[in-house]
Amino acid sequence: QVQLVEAGGGLVQAGESLRLSCAASGSFFSINVMGWYRQAPGKQRELVAVVTSVGSTSYVDSVKGRFTVSRDSAENTVYLQMNSLQPEDTGVYYCYAEIQRSSPFRGTYAYWGQGTQVTVSS
């Protein structure tokens, strides 16, 4: 099977930085897209950033210029560099991936990580 494992969350003060990572492991052929969602208490889960297999990226407006999403295809890992963190960035960050499975389970499937807590104090 496929598993996504996040790391790098923690508690920081406003203006500081964190770097999240998410590694995909298991049996699969390729990863079409990897990215990050986040969910703050009492709010809907929102898409933060994604990167495709060809390297294109997309960000929610609130993090543009501060966050950078990247991927290491050799390690099947996606990163989220978060600079100039603000209290409104606080939440649980979830890794997301659309993965092409190998035969005999050929097809595209969506996977989620377990989440990593990011807390930004003022």
Coordinates of C-alpha atoms in Angstrom, one line a residue:
Q1 CA 0.0 0.0 0.0
V2 CA 0.9 3.7 0.0
Q3 CA 1.6 5.8 3.0
L4 CA 2.3 9.5 3.4
V5 CA 4.3 10.6 6.5
E6 CA 4.7 14.2 7.4
A7 CA 7.3 15.8 9.6
G8 CA 8.6 19.2 10.6
G9 CA 5.7 20.8 12.5
G10 CA 6.2 22.6 15.7
L11 CA 5.7 25.8 17.7
V12 CA 7.3 29.0 16.5
Q13 CA 6.9 32.7 17.0
A14 CA 5.6 35.1 14.4
G15 CA 8.2 35.8 11.7
E16 CA 10.0 32.6 12.1
S17 CA 10.2 29.7 9.7
L18 CA 9.4 26.0 9.5
R19 CA 10.1 23.4 6.8
L20 CA 7.6 20.5 6.4
S21 CA 8.3 17.3 4.6
C22 CA 6.1 14.5 3.4
A23 CA 7.5 11.2 2.2
A24 CA 5.5 8.7 0.2
S25 CA 6.3 5.1 0.6
G26 CA 4.9 1.8 -0.7
S27 CA 4.0 0.4 -4.0
F28 CA 3.3 2.9 -6.8
F29 CA 4.3 3.8 -10.3
S30 CA 4.5 7.6 -10.1
I31 CA 3.1 10.6 -8.3
N32 CA 1.1 13.1 -10.3
V33 CA 0.8 15.8 -7.8
M34 CA 1.8 16.4 -4.2
G35 CA 0.8 19.2 -1.9
W36 CA -0.4 20.5 1.4
Y37 CA -3.7 21.3 3.0
R38 CA -4.3 22.9 6.3
Q39 CA -7.1 23.1 8.8
A40 CA -7.5 25.6 11.6
P41 CA -9.8 25.0 14.5
G42 CA -13.4 25.7 13.5
K43 CA -12.5 26.2 9.8
Q44 CA -12.7 24.2 6.6
R45 CA -9.7 22.4 5.3
E46 CA -8.1 24.5 2.6
L47 CA -5.5 23.9 -0.1
V48 CA -2.3 25.6 0.7
A49 CA 0.1 24.6 -2.1
V50 CA 0.6 22.0 -4.7
V51 CA 3.4 20.9 -7.1
T52 CA 2.8 18.8 -10.2
S53 CA 5.0 16.2 -11.8
V54 CA 6.2 18.7 -14.3
G55 CA 7.1 21.2 -11.6
S56 CA 4.3 23.7 -11.8
T57 CA 3.1 25.1 -8.5
S58 CA 0.0 26.8 -7.1
Y59 CA -0.6 28.6 -3.8
V60 CA -3.5 30.0 -1.8
D61 CA -3.3 33.8 -2.0
S62 CA -2.6 34.2 1.8
V63 CA 0.8 32.4 1.6
K64 CA 2.1 33.7 -1.8
G65 CA 5.6 35.1 -1.3
R66 CA 6.1 33.4 2.0
F67 CA 5.7 29.7 1.3
T68 CA 7.5 27.6 -1.2
V69 CA 6.5 24.1 -2.2
S70 CA 9.0 21.8 -3.8
R71 CA 9.5 18.1 -4.5
D72 CA 12.3 15.6 -4.6
S73 CA 11.2 13.0 -7.2
A74 CA 14.1 10.6 -6.3
E75 CA 12.9 10.5 -2.7
N76 CA 9.2 10.8 -3.4
T77 CA 9.1 13.7 -1.0
V78 CA 7.4 17.0 -1.0
Y79 CA 8.5 20.0 1.1
L80 CA 6.8 23.1 2.3
Q81 CA 9.2 25.9 3.2
M82 CA 7.2 28.3 5.4
N83 CA 8.8 31.7 6.0
S84 CA 7.5 34.8 7.8
L85 CA 4.9 32.6 9.6
Q86 CA 1.9 34.4 11.1
P87 CA -0.6 33.4 13.8
E88 CA -3.2 32.8 11.1
D89 CA -1.0 30.1 9.6
T90 CA -1.7 28.0 12.7
G91 CA -3.4 24.6 12.0
V92 CA -2.9 21.0 11.2
Y93 CA -1.1 20.6 7.9
Y94 CA -1.9 17.5 5.8
C95 CA 0.1 16.1 3.0
Y96 CA -1.9 15.2 -0.1
A97 CA -0.9 13.2 -3.1
E98 CA -2.4 11.8 -6.3
I99 CA -0.6 8.6 -7.1
Q100 CA -0.5 6.3 -10.0
R101 CA -0.5 2.7 -8.7
S102 CA 1.4 -0.1 -10.3
S103 CA -0.3 -3.2 -11.7
P104 CA -2.5 -5.0 -10.8
F105 CA -3.9 -2.0 -9.0
R106 CA -3.3 0.4 -11.9
G107 CA -5.2 3.7 -11.5
T108 CA -5.0 7.1 -9.9
Y109 CA -5.7 7.3 -6.2
A110 CA -5.8 10.1 -3.6
Y111 CA -3.9 9.8 -0.3
W112 CA -3.6 11.8 2.8
G113 CA -1.0 12.0 5.5
Q114 CA -1.8 11.9 9.2
G115 CA -1.2 15.7 9.7
T116 CA 1.4 17.7 11.5
Q117 CA 0.6 20.6 13.9
V118 CA 1.9 24.0 13.2
T119 CA 1.4 26.6 15.8
V120 CA 2.5 30.3 15.4
S121 CA 2.4 32.5 18.4
S122 CA 2.4 36.3 18.3

